[in-house]
PDB file of C-alpha atoms and ligand atoms in Angstrom:
ATOM      1  CA  MET A  12       5.884   3.682  -5.096  1.00  0.00           C
ATOM      2  CA  SER A  13       3.795   0.657  -4.183  1.00  0.00           C
ATOM      3  CA  ALA A  14       3.885  -0.658  -0.603  1.00  0.00           C
ATOM      4  CA  VAL A  15       7.339  -1.924   0.286  1.00  0.00           C
ATOM      5  CA  LEU A  16       7.387  -5.731   0.454  1.00  0.00           C
ATOM      6  CA  LEU A  17      11.098  -6.313   1.023  1.00  0.00           C
ATOM      7  CA  ASP A  18      13.166  -3.773   2.866  1.00  0.00           C
ATOM      8  CA  ALA A  19      16.863  -4.402   3.476  1.00  0.00           C
ATOM      9  CA  ARG A  20      18.851  -1.872   5.471  1.00  0.00           C
ATOM     10  CA  GLY A  21      22.560  -1.565   6.058  1.00  0.00           C
ATOM     11  CA  LEU A  22      23.260  -5.122   4.937  1.00  0.00           C
ATOM     12  CA  GLU A  23      26.730  -6.464   5.617  1.00  0.00           C
ATOM     13  CA  ILE A  24      27.476  -9.985   4.465  1.00  0.00           C
ATOM     14  CA  GLY A  25      30.712 -11.825   3.839  1.00  0.00           C
ATOM     15  CA  TYR A  26      32.692 -15.020   3.702  1.00  0.00           C
ATOM     16  CA  GLY A  27      35.264 -15.735   6.405  1.00  0.00           C
ATOM     17  CA  ALA A  28      37.408 -12.658   6.883  1.00  0.00           C
ATOM     18  CA  SER A  29      36.106 -10.822   3.820  1.00  0.00           C
ATOM     19  CA  VAL A  30      33.092  -8.546   3.862  1.00  0.00           C
ATOM     20  CA  VAL A  31      31.658  -8.434   0.326  1.00  0.00           C
ATOM     21  CA  VAL A  32      28.359  -6.599   0.912  1.00  0.00           C
ATOM     22  CA  LYS A  33      29.190  -3.392   2.719  1.00  0.00           C
ATOM     23  CA  GLY A  34      26.147  -1.562   3.961  1.00  0.00           C
ATOM     24  CA  VAL A  35      23.491  -2.024   1.288  1.00  0.00           C
ATOM     25  CA  ASP A  36      19.999  -0.528   1.519  1.00  0.00           C
ATOM     26  CA  LEU A  37      17.445  -1.814  -0.930  1.00  0.00           C
ATOM     27  CA  ALA A  38      13.685  -1.960  -1.188  1.00  0.00           C
ATOM     28  CA  VAL A  39      11.317  -3.929  -3.392  1.00  0.00           C
ATOM     29  CA  GLY A  40       7.762  -2.640  -3.745  1.00  0.00           C
ATOM     30  CA  ALA A  41       4.865  -5.077  -4.035  1.00  0.00           C
ATOM     31  CA  GLY A  42       4.263  -5.923  -7.686  1.00  0.00           C
ATOM     32  CA  GLN A  43       7.576  -4.529  -8.853  1.00  0.00           C
ATOM     33  CA  ILE A  44      10.540  -5.911 -10.717  1.00  0.00           C
ATOM     34  CA  VAL A  45      13.634  -4.573  -9.019  1.00  0.00           C
ATOM     35  CA  CYS A  46      16.963  -5.418 -10.558  1.00  0.00           C
ATOM     36  CA  LEU A  47      20.441  -5.524  -9.209  1.00  0.00           C
ATOM     37  CA  ILE A  48      23.228  -5.091 -11.718  1.00  0.00           C
ATOM     38  CA  GLY A  49      26.981  -4.815 -11.353  1.00  0.00           C
ATOM     39  CA  ALA A  50      30.232  -6.452 -12.396  1.00  0.00           C
ATOM     40  CA  ASN A  51      31.213 -10.024 -11.523  1.00  0.00           C
ATOM     41  CA  GLY A  52      32.030 -10.226  -7.853  1.00  0.00           C
ATOM     42  CA  ALA A  53      30.185  -7.029  -6.896  1.00  0.00           C
ATOM     43  CA  GLY A  54      28.134  -8.976  -4.347  1.00  0.00           C
ATOM     44  CA  LYS A  55      24.778  -9.470  -6.087  1.00  0.00           C
ATOM     45  CA  THR A  56      24.462 -13.199  -5.435  1.00  0.00           C
ATOM     46  CA  THR A  57      25.621 -12.675  -1.870  1.00  0.00           C
ATOM     47  CA  ILE A  58      22.753 -10.250  -1.246  1.00  0.00           C
ATOM     48  CA  LEU A  59      20.186 -12.775  -2.503  1.00  0.00           C
ATOM     49  CA  ARG A  60      21.724 -15.482  -0.306  1.00  0.00           C
ATOM     50  CA  GLY A  61      21.544 -13.213   2.716  1.00  0.00           C
ATOM     51  CA  VAL A  62      17.893 -12.366   2.082  1.00  0.00           C
ATOM     52  CA  SER A  63      16.906 -16.009   1.729  1.00  0.00           C
ATOM     53  CA  GLY A  64      18.799 -17.071   4.849  1.00  0.00           C
ATOM     54  CA  LEU A  65      21.596 -19.013   3.164  1.00  0.00           C
ATOM     55  CA  LEU A  66      24.279 -16.672   4.488  1.00  0.00           C
ATOM     56  CA  LYS A  67      24.586 -14.917   7.811  1.00  0.00           C
ATOM     57  CA  ILE A  68      23.804 -11.215   7.834  1.00  0.00           C
ATOM     58  CA  ARG A  69      26.573  -9.607   9.871  1.00  0.00           C
ATOM     59  CA  ALA A  70      24.916  -6.227  10.232  1.00  0.00           C
ATOM     60  CA  GLY A  71      21.702  -4.621   9.085  1.00  0.00           C
ATOM     61  CA  SER A  72      18.186  -5.957   8.761  1.00  0.00           C
ATOM     62  CA  VAL A  73      15.768  -7.613   6.367  1.00  0.00           C
ATOM     63  CA  THR A  74      12.077  -6.863   6.724  1.00  0.00           C
ATOM     64  CA  PHE A  75       9.541  -8.702   4.595  1.00  0.00           C
ATOM     65  CA  ASP A  76       5.849  -7.960   4.547  1.00  0.00           C
ATOM     66  CA  GLY A  77       6.281  -5.994   7.774  1.00  0.00           C
ATOM     67  CA  GLU A  78       8.094  -8.797   9.602  1.00  0.00           C
ATOM     68  CA  THR A  79      11.790  -8.881  10.520  1.00  0.00           C
ATOM     69  CA  LEU A  80      13.459 -11.903   8.922  1.00  0.00           C
ATOM     70  CA  THR A  81      17.107 -11.056   9.586  1.00  0.00           C
ATOM     71  CA  ASN A  82      19.076 -14.278  10.122  1.00  0.00           C
ATOM     72  CA  ARG A  83      16.028 -16.503  10.398  1.00  0.00           C
ATOM     73  CA  PRO A  84      16.821 -19.990   9.051  1.00  0.00           C
ATOM     74  CA  ALA A  85      16.316 -20.531   5.315  1.00  0.00           C
ATOM     75  CA  HIS A  86      13.400 -22.951   5.869  1.00  0.00           C
ATOM     76  CA  VAL A  87      11.579 -20.346   7.935  1.00  0.00           C
ATOM     77  CA  ILE A  88      12.144 -17.716   5.259  1.00  0.00           C
ATOM     78  CA  ALA A  89      10.832 -20.132   2.609  1.00  0.00           C
ATOM     79  CA  ARG A  90       7.648 -20.475   4.668  1.00  0.00           C
ATOM     80  CA  LYS A  91       7.214 -16.714   4.506  1.00  0.00           C
ATOM     81  CA  LYS A  92       6.916 -17.219   0.746  1.00  0.00           C
ATOM     82  CA  ILE A  93      10.227 -15.993  -0.518  1.00  0.00           C
ATOM     83  CA  ALA A  94      11.382 -18.334  -3.316  1.00  0.00           C
ATOM     84  CA  HIS A  95      14.989 -18.271  -4.480  1.00  0.00           C
ATOM     85  CA  VAL A  96      15.977 -19.467  -7.951  1.00  0.00           C
ATOM     86  CA  PRO A  97      19.750 -19.754  -7.543  1.00  0.00           C
ATOM     87  CA  GLU A  98      22.463 -19.073 -10.055  1.00  0.00           C
ATOM     88  CA  GLY A  99      23.063 -22.197 -12.141  1.00  0.00           C
ATOM     89  CA  ARG A 100      19.444 -23.295 -11.610  1.00  0.00           C
ATOM     90  CA  GLN A 101      20.166 -26.314  -9.406  1.00  0.00           C
ATOM     91  CA  ILE A 102      17.251 -28.404 -10.518  1.00  0.00           C
ATOM     92  CA  PHE A 103      17.213 -32.051  -9.388  1.00  0.00           C
ATOM     93  CA  ALA A 104      18.800 -33.597 -12.478  1.00  0.00           C
ATOM     94  CA  GLN A 105      18.023 -37.237 -11.631  1.00  0.00           C
ATOM     95  CA  MET A 106      14.384 -36.523 -10.932  1.00  0.00           C
ATOM     96  CA  SER A 107      11.675 -36.097 -13.552  1.00  0.00           C
ATOM     97  CA  VAL A 108      10.282 -32.729 -14.527  1.00  0.00           C
ATOM     98  CA  ALA A 109       7.035 -33.611 -12.716  1.00  0.00           C
ATOM     99  CA  GLU A 110       8.918 -34.539  -9.530  1.00  0.00           C
ATOM    100  CA  ASN A 111      10.908 -31.301  -9.659  1.00  0.00           C
ATOM    101  CA  LEU A 112       7.670 -29.339  -9.866  1.00  0.00           C
ATOM    102  CA  LEU A 113       6.157 -31.222  -6.972  1.00  0.00           C
ATOM    103  CA  ALA A 114       9.289 -30.609  -4.895  1.00  0.00           C
ATOM    104  CA  GLY A 115       8.674 -26.868  -5.253  1.00  0.00           C
ATOM    105  CA  ALA A 116       5.352 -27.243  -3.436  1.00  0.00           C
ATOM    106  CA  TYR A 117       6.753 -29.202  -0.464  1.00  0.00           C
ATOM    107  CA  LEU A 118       5.399 -26.684   2.046  1.00  0.00           C
ATOM    108  CA  GLU A 119       1.859 -26.834   0.671  1.00  0.00           C
ATOM    109  CA  ARG A 120      -0.499 -29.377   2.231  1.00  0.00           C
ATOM    110  CA  ASP A 121      -3.578 -28.690   0.122  1.00  0.00           C
ATOM    111  CA  ALA A 122      -3.555 -31.143  -2.815  1.00  0.00           C
ATOM    112  CA  ALA A 123      -6.081 -29.103  -4.808  1.00  0.00           C
ATOM    113  CA  GLU A 124      -3.909 -26.003  -4.436  1.00  0.00           C
ATOM    114  CA  ILE A 125      -0.829 -27.941  -5.582  1.00  0.00           C
ATOM    115  CA  GLU A 126      -2.739 -29.167  -8.628  1.00  0.00           C
ATOM    116  CA  ARG A 127      -3.924 -25.638  -9.399  1.00  0.00           C
ATOM    117  CA  ARG A 128      -0.347 -24.316  -9.284  1.00  0.00           C
ATOM    118  CA  ARG A 129       0.849 -27.207 -11.423  1.00  0.00           C
ATOM    119  CA  GLU A 130      -1.775 -26.566 -14.091  1.00  0.00           C
ATOM    120  CA  LYS A 131      -0.862 -22.901 -14.110  1.00  0.00           C
ATOM    121  CA  ALA A 132       2.862 -23.641 -14.366  1.00  0.00           C
ATOM    122  CA  LEU A 133       2.318 -26.074 -17.235  1.00  0.00           C
ATOM    123  CA  ALA A 134       0.116 -23.596 -19.069  1.00  0.00           C
ATOM    124  CA  ARG A 135       2.893 -21.039 -18.746  1.00  0.00           C
ATOM    125  CA  PHE A 136       5.646 -23.472 -19.737  1.00  0.00           C
ATOM    126  CA  PRO A 137       4.200 -25.786 -22.394  1.00  0.00           C
ATOM    127  CA  ARG A 138       7.680 -27.210 -23.097  1.00  0.00           C
ATOM    128  CA  LEU A 139       7.692 -28.645 -19.598  1.00  0.00           C
ATOM    129  CA  LYS A 140       4.289 -30.184 -20.105  1.00  0.00           C
ATOM    130  CA  GLU A 141       5.638 -32.152 -23.054  1.00  0.00           C
ATOM    131  CA  ARG A 142       8.529 -33.429 -20.936  1.00  0.00           C
ATOM    132  CA  LEU A 143       6.902 -34.181 -17.581  1.00  0.00           C
ATOM    133  CA  SER A 144       8.227 -37.714 -17.293  1.00  0.00           C
ATOM    134  CA  GLN A 145      11.729 -36.938 -18.587  1.00  0.00           C
ATOM    135  CA  SER A 146      14.728 -36.615 -16.308  1.00  0.00           C
ATOM    136  CA  ALA A 147      15.277 -32.924 -15.665  1.00  0.00           C
ATOM    137  CA  GLY A 148      18.990 -33.333 -16.389  1.00  0.00           C
ATOM    138  CA  LEU A 149      18.143 -34.104 -20.025  1.00  0.00           C
ATOM    139  CA  LEU A 150      16.480 -30.734 -20.598  1.00  0.00           C
ATOM    140  CA  SER A 151      18.306 -27.986 -22.477  1.00  0.00           C
ATOM    141  CA  GLY A 152      19.760 -25.106 -20.458  1.00  0.00           C
ATOM    142  CA  GLY A 153      16.816 -22.862 -21.288  1.00  0.00           C
ATOM    143  CA  GLU A 154      14.307 -25.550 -20.368  1.00  0.00           C
ATOM    144  CA  GLN A 155      16.116 -26.162 -17.085  1.00  0.00           C
ATOM    145  CA  GLN A 156      15.876 -22.452 -16.307  1.00  0.00           C
ATOM    146  CA  MET A 157      12.149 -22.585 -17.030  1.00  0.00           C
ATOM    147  CA  LEU A 158      11.850 -25.589 -14.747  1.00  0.00           C
ATOM    148  CA  ALA A 159      13.736 -23.759 -11.998  1.00  0.00           C
ATOM    149  CA  ILE A 160      11.327 -20.821 -12.258  1.00  0.00           C
ATOM    150  CA  ALA A 161       8.291 -23.114 -12.489  1.00  0.00           C
ATOM    151  CA  ARG A 162       9.463 -25.024  -9.420  1.00  0.00           C
ATOM    152  CA  ALA A 163       9.793 -21.747  -7.500  1.00  0.00           C
ATOM    153  CA  LEU A 164       6.284 -20.727  -8.598  1.00  0.00           C
ATOM    154  CA  MET A 165       4.968 -24.026  -7.210  1.00  0.00           C
ATOM    155  CA  ALA A 166       5.736 -22.584  -3.770  1.00  0.00           C
ATOM    156  CA  GLY A 167       3.170 -19.832  -4.392  1.00  0.00           C
ATOM    157  CA  PRO A 168       5.762 -17.143  -3.592  1.00  0.00           C
ATOM    158  CA  LYS A 169       5.055 -13.542  -2.685  1.00  0.00           C
ATOM    159  CA  LEU A 170       8.615 -12.676  -3.689  1.00  0.00           C
ATOM    160  CA  LEU A 171      10.811 -14.361  -6.289  1.00  0.00           C
ATOM    161  CA  LEU A 172      14.569 -13.970  -6.091  1.00  0.00           C
ATOM    162  CA  LEU A 173      15.998 -14.708  -9.530  1.00  0.00           C
ATOM    163  CA  ASP A 174      19.768 -15.037  -9.816  1.00  0.00           C
ATOM    164  CA  GLU A 175      21.073 -14.649 -13.363  1.00  0.00           C
ATOM    165  CA  PRO A 176      18.181 -16.435 -15.074  1.00  0.00           C
ATOM    166  CA  SER A 177      19.537 -15.687 -18.558  1.00  0.00           C
ATOM    167  CA  MET A 178      23.082 -16.852 -17.885  1.00  0.00           C
ATOM    168  CA  GLY A 179      24.507 -19.198 -20.502  1.00  0.00           C
ATOM    169  CA  LEU A 180      21.313 -19.376 -22.559  1.00  0.00           C
ATOM    170  CA  ALA A 181      20.953 -19.154 -26.324  1.00  0.00           C
ATOM    171  CA  PRO A 182      19.617 -15.748 -27.474  1.00  0.00           C
ATOM    172  CA  LEU A 183      16.145 -17.078 -28.226  1.00  0.00           C
ATOM    173  CA  PHE A 184      15.832 -18.472 -24.712  1.00  0.00           C
ATOM    174  CA  VAL A 185      17.162 -15.245 -23.221  1.00  0.00           C
ATOM    175  CA  GLU A 186      14.358 -13.379 -24.925  1.00  0.00           C
ATOM    176  CA  GLU A 187      11.829 -15.931 -23.731  1.00  0.00           C
ATOM    177  CA  ILE A 188      13.058 -15.801 -20.131  1.00  0.00           C
ATOM    178  CA  PHE A 189      12.772 -12.002 -20.034  1.00  0.00           C
ATOM    179  CA  SER A 190       9.302 -12.144 -21.499  1.00  0.00           C
ATOM    180  CA  ILE A 191       8.331 -14.710 -18.836  1.00  0.00           C
ATOM    181  CA  ILE A 192       9.698 -12.463 -16.084  1.00  0.00           C
ATOM    182  CA  LYS A 193       7.708  -9.570 -17.503  1.00  0.00           C
ATOM    183  CA  SER A 194       4.557 -11.703 -17.619  1.00  0.00           C
ATOM    184  CA  LEU A 195       5.049 -12.699 -13.978  1.00  0.00           C
ATOM    185  CA  LYS A 196       5.059  -9.039 -13.052  1.00  0.00           C
ATOM    186  CA  ASP A 197       1.967  -8.457 -15.167  1.00  0.00           C
ATOM    187  CA  GLU A 198       0.119 -10.992 -13.063  1.00  0.00           C
ATOM    188  CA  GLY A 199       1.147  -9.185  -9.896  1.00  0.00           C
ATOM    189  CA  ARG A 200       4.260 -11.066  -8.794  1.00  0.00           C
ATOM    190  CA  THR A 201       7.118  -9.274  -7.071  1.00  0.00           C
ATOM    191  CA  ILE A 202      10.618  -9.990  -8.308  1.00  0.00           C
ATOM    192  CA  LEU A 203      14.146  -9.171  -7.234  1.00  0.00           C
ATOM    193  CA  LEU A 204      16.294  -9.916 -10.265  1.00  0.00           C
ATOM    194  CA  VAL A 205      20.071 -10.209 -10.473  1.00  0.00           C
ATOM    195  CA  GLU A 206      21.344  -9.998 -14.037  1.00  0.00           C
ATOM    196  CA  GLN A 207      24.523  -9.668 -16.070  1.00  0.00           C
ATOM    197  CA  ASN A 208      22.367  -8.873 -19.062  1.00  0.00           C
ATOM    198  CA  ALA A 209      21.930  -5.318 -17.825  1.00  0.00           C
ATOM    199  CA  HIS A 210      20.194  -3.969 -20.895  1.00  0.00           C
ATOM    200  CA  ALA A 211      17.385  -6.508 -20.950  1.00  0.00           C
ATOM    201  CA  ALA A 212      16.990  -6.329 -17.158  1.00  0.00           C
ATOM    202  CA  LEU A 213      16.763  -2.525 -17.097  1.00  0.00           C
ATOM    203  CA  GLU A 214      14.187  -2.634 -19.887  1.00  0.00           C
ATOM    204  CA  ILE A 215      11.750  -4.470 -17.630  1.00  0.00           C
ATOM    205  CA  ALA A 216      12.791  -3.094 -14.221  1.00  0.00           C
ATOM    206  CA  ASP A 217      10.685  -0.639 -12.243  1.00  0.00           C
ATOM    207  CA  HIS A 218      13.705   0.185 -10.171  1.00  0.00           C
ATOM    208  CA  ALA A 219      17.362  -0.747 -10.402  1.00  0.00           C
ATOM    209  CA  TYR A 220      20.377  -0.704  -8.148  1.00  0.00           C
ATOM    210  CA  VAL A 221      23.914  -0.661  -9.465  1.00  0.00           C
ATOM    211  CA  LEU A 222      26.275  -2.458  -7.134  1.00  0.00           C
ATOM    212  CA  GLU A 223      30.000  -1.796  -7.145  1.00  0.00           C
ATOM    213  CA  ASN A 224      32.372  -3.529  -4.740  1.00  0.00           C
ATOM    214  CA  GLY A 225      29.605  -4.330  -2.309  1.00  0.00           C
ATOM    215  CA  ARG A 226      28.046  -0.866  -2.263  1.00  0.00           C
ATOM    216  CA  ILE A 227      25.143   0.714  -4.118  1.00  0.00           C
ATOM    217  CA  LYS A 228      26.736   3.153  -6.516  1.00  0.00           C
ATOM    218  CA  LEU A 229      23.625   4.346  -8.325  1.00  0.00           C
ATOM    219  CA  GLN A 230      19.917   3.702  -8.362  1.00  0.00           C
ATOM    220  CA  GLY A 231      16.868   4.843 -10.247  1.00  0.00           C
ATOM    221  CA  SER A 232      14.140   3.610 -12.533  1.00  0.00           C
ATOM    222  CA  GLY A 233      15.121   1.078 -15.179  1.00  0.00           C
ATOM    223  CA  ARG A 234      14.681   3.785 -17.796  1.00  0.00           C
ATOM    224  CA  GLU A 235      16.877   6.286 -15.897  1.00  0.00           C
ATOM    225  CA  MET A 236      19.616   3.715 -15.541  1.00  0.00           C
ATOM    226  CA  LEU A 237      19.427   2.829 -19.244  1.00  0.00           C
ATOM    227  CA  GLU A 238      19.947   6.468 -20.111  1.00  0.00           C
ATOM    228  CA  HIS A 239      22.645   7.129 -17.527  1.00  0.00           C
ATOM    229  CA  ASP A 240      26.043   7.778 -19.134  1.00  0.00           C
ATOM    230  CA  ASP A 241      28.052   5.897 -16.491  1.00  0.00           C
ATOM    231  CA  ILE A 242      25.835   2.837 -16.792  1.00  0.00           C
ATOM    232  CA  SER A 243      25.947   2.890 -20.520  1.00  0.00           C
ATOM    233  CA  ALA A 244      29.739   3.017 -20.521  1.00  0.00           C
ATOM    234  CA  ALA A 245      30.256   0.388 -17.829  1.00  0.00           C
ATOM    235  CA  TYR A 246      27.461  -2.119 -18.358  1.00  0.00           C
ATOM    236  CA  LEU A 247      25.733  -1.588 -21.670  1.00  0.00           C
ATOM    237  CA  GLY A 248      28.682  -1.674 -23.991  1.00  0.00           C
ATOM    238  CA  GLY A 249      29.017   2.078 -24.387  1.00  0.00           C
TER     239      GLY A 249
HETATM  240  P1  LIG B 307      28.820 -12.981 -10.118  1.00  0.00           P
HETATM  241  O1  LIG B 307      28.093 -12.423 -11.244  1.00  0.00           O
HETATM  242  O2  LIG B 307      30.247 -13.335 -10.437  1.00  0.00           O
HETATM  243  O3  LIG B 307      28.096 -14.072  -9.375  1.00  0.00           O
HETATM  244  P2  LIG B 307      28.163 -11.283  -7.903  1.00  0.00           P
HETATM  245  O4  LIG B 307      28.016  -9.825  -7.968  1.00  0.00           O
HETATM  246  O5  LIG B 307      26.940 -12.103  -7.770  1.00  0.00           O
HETATM  247  O6  LIG B 307      29.005 -11.757  -9.132  1.00  0.00           O
HETATM  248  P3  LIG B 307      29.042 -12.612  -5.548  1.00  0.00           P
HETATM  249  O7  LIG B 307      28.873 -13.978  -6.107  1.00  0.00           O
HETATM  250  O8  LIG B 307      28.069 -12.121  -4.565  1.00  0.00           O
HETATM  251  O9  LIG B 307      29.145 -11.572  -6.719  1.00  0.00           O
HETATM  252  O10 LIG B 307      30.509 -12.541  -4.953  1.00  0.00           O
HETATM  253  C1  LIG B 307      31.005 -11.396  -4.254  1.00  0.00           C
HETATM  254  C2  LIG B 307      32.406 -11.699  -3.746  1.00  0.00           C
HETATM  255  O11 LIG B 307      32.344 -12.748  -2.792  1.00  0.00           O
HETATM  256  C3  LIG B 307      33.390 -12.156  -4.812  1.00  0.00           C
HETATM  257  O12 LIG B 307      34.613 -11.553  -4.555  1.00  0.00           O
HETATM  258  C4  LIG B 307      33.458 -13.645  -4.610  1.00  0.00           C
HETATM  259  O13 LIG B 307      34.714 -14.130  -4.968  1.00  0.00           O
HETATM  260  C5  LIG B 307      33.231 -13.790  -3.127  1.00  0.00           C
HETATM  261  N1  LIG B 307      32.594 -15.078  -2.812  1.00  0.00           N
HETATM  262  C6  LIG B 307      31.447 -15.554  -3.345  1.00  0.00           C
HETATM  263  N2  LIG B 307      31.121 -16.761  -2.838  1.00  0.00           N
HETATM  264  C7  LIG B 307      32.105 -17.063  -1.958  1.00  0.00           C
HETATM  265  C8  LIG B 307      32.373 -18.175  -1.107  1.00  0.00           C
HETATM  266  N3  LIG B 307      31.530 -19.208  -1.047  1.00  0.00           N
HETATM  267  N4  LIG B 307      33.482 -18.128  -0.340  1.00  0.00           N
HETATM  268  C9  LIG B 307      34.327 -17.070  -0.392  1.00  0.00           C
HETATM  269  N5  LIG B 307      34.141 -15.988  -1.176  1.00  0.00           N
HETATM  270  C10 LIG B 307      33.056 -15.975  -1.955  1.00  0.00           C
END
């Protein structure tokens, strides 16, 4: 395996009295796509929120690029170049596409670097280029997802956390989103992907974890998980 970029050990995370992530170990190698699958409520989103500092980690540790980030504030974690694209996208609907992109680069001071990232993002997402001055809220669901990913890329992340990027999208967009994720890996990005669309996610994943009730039930390569009888029955429609 490639060098480990993100290493989470014994993670316990919850809300109020309920613990929903119950001792999870997971690792993401540099340049890999690692995916987390599991039923609704298994705790996938909660893990991403813990890693990016949005939720308190009650036990365990998160190490990123050799540095311990457990329970550091979210803004500090963002500075370490972990970019989180949350479930439901959460773009700034009242702002233009161009302003949303710029917002993604708020930690970058170098104007030339911001422009370079912007050019790259617009080359990758030509639909956004055509709509730069439009309000982001007027974009279609698929376009908003592209904007959310483009905005995260504007931060120049070493690790992208993608939460259900294909959720609620028309089939054509779903295909496009997965091909974008694959192309991000091909250019060397590292991605931790949470997906309900287990089949498509496993197709592109180097490694996958199957989460059940807050615990890792199974793990292996994307291919191994695709061929695993239990996974097929539970998550791939038999
Ligand atoms: P989904 O695909 O539905 O998002 P998930 O695997 O990402 O599923 P989580 O969103 O991590 O699951 O939720 C895990 C558990 O935590 C669920 O039982 C959920 O109801 C609970 N939970 C999530 N967010 C909160 C919250 N803000 N307050 C209380 N409980 C929550």
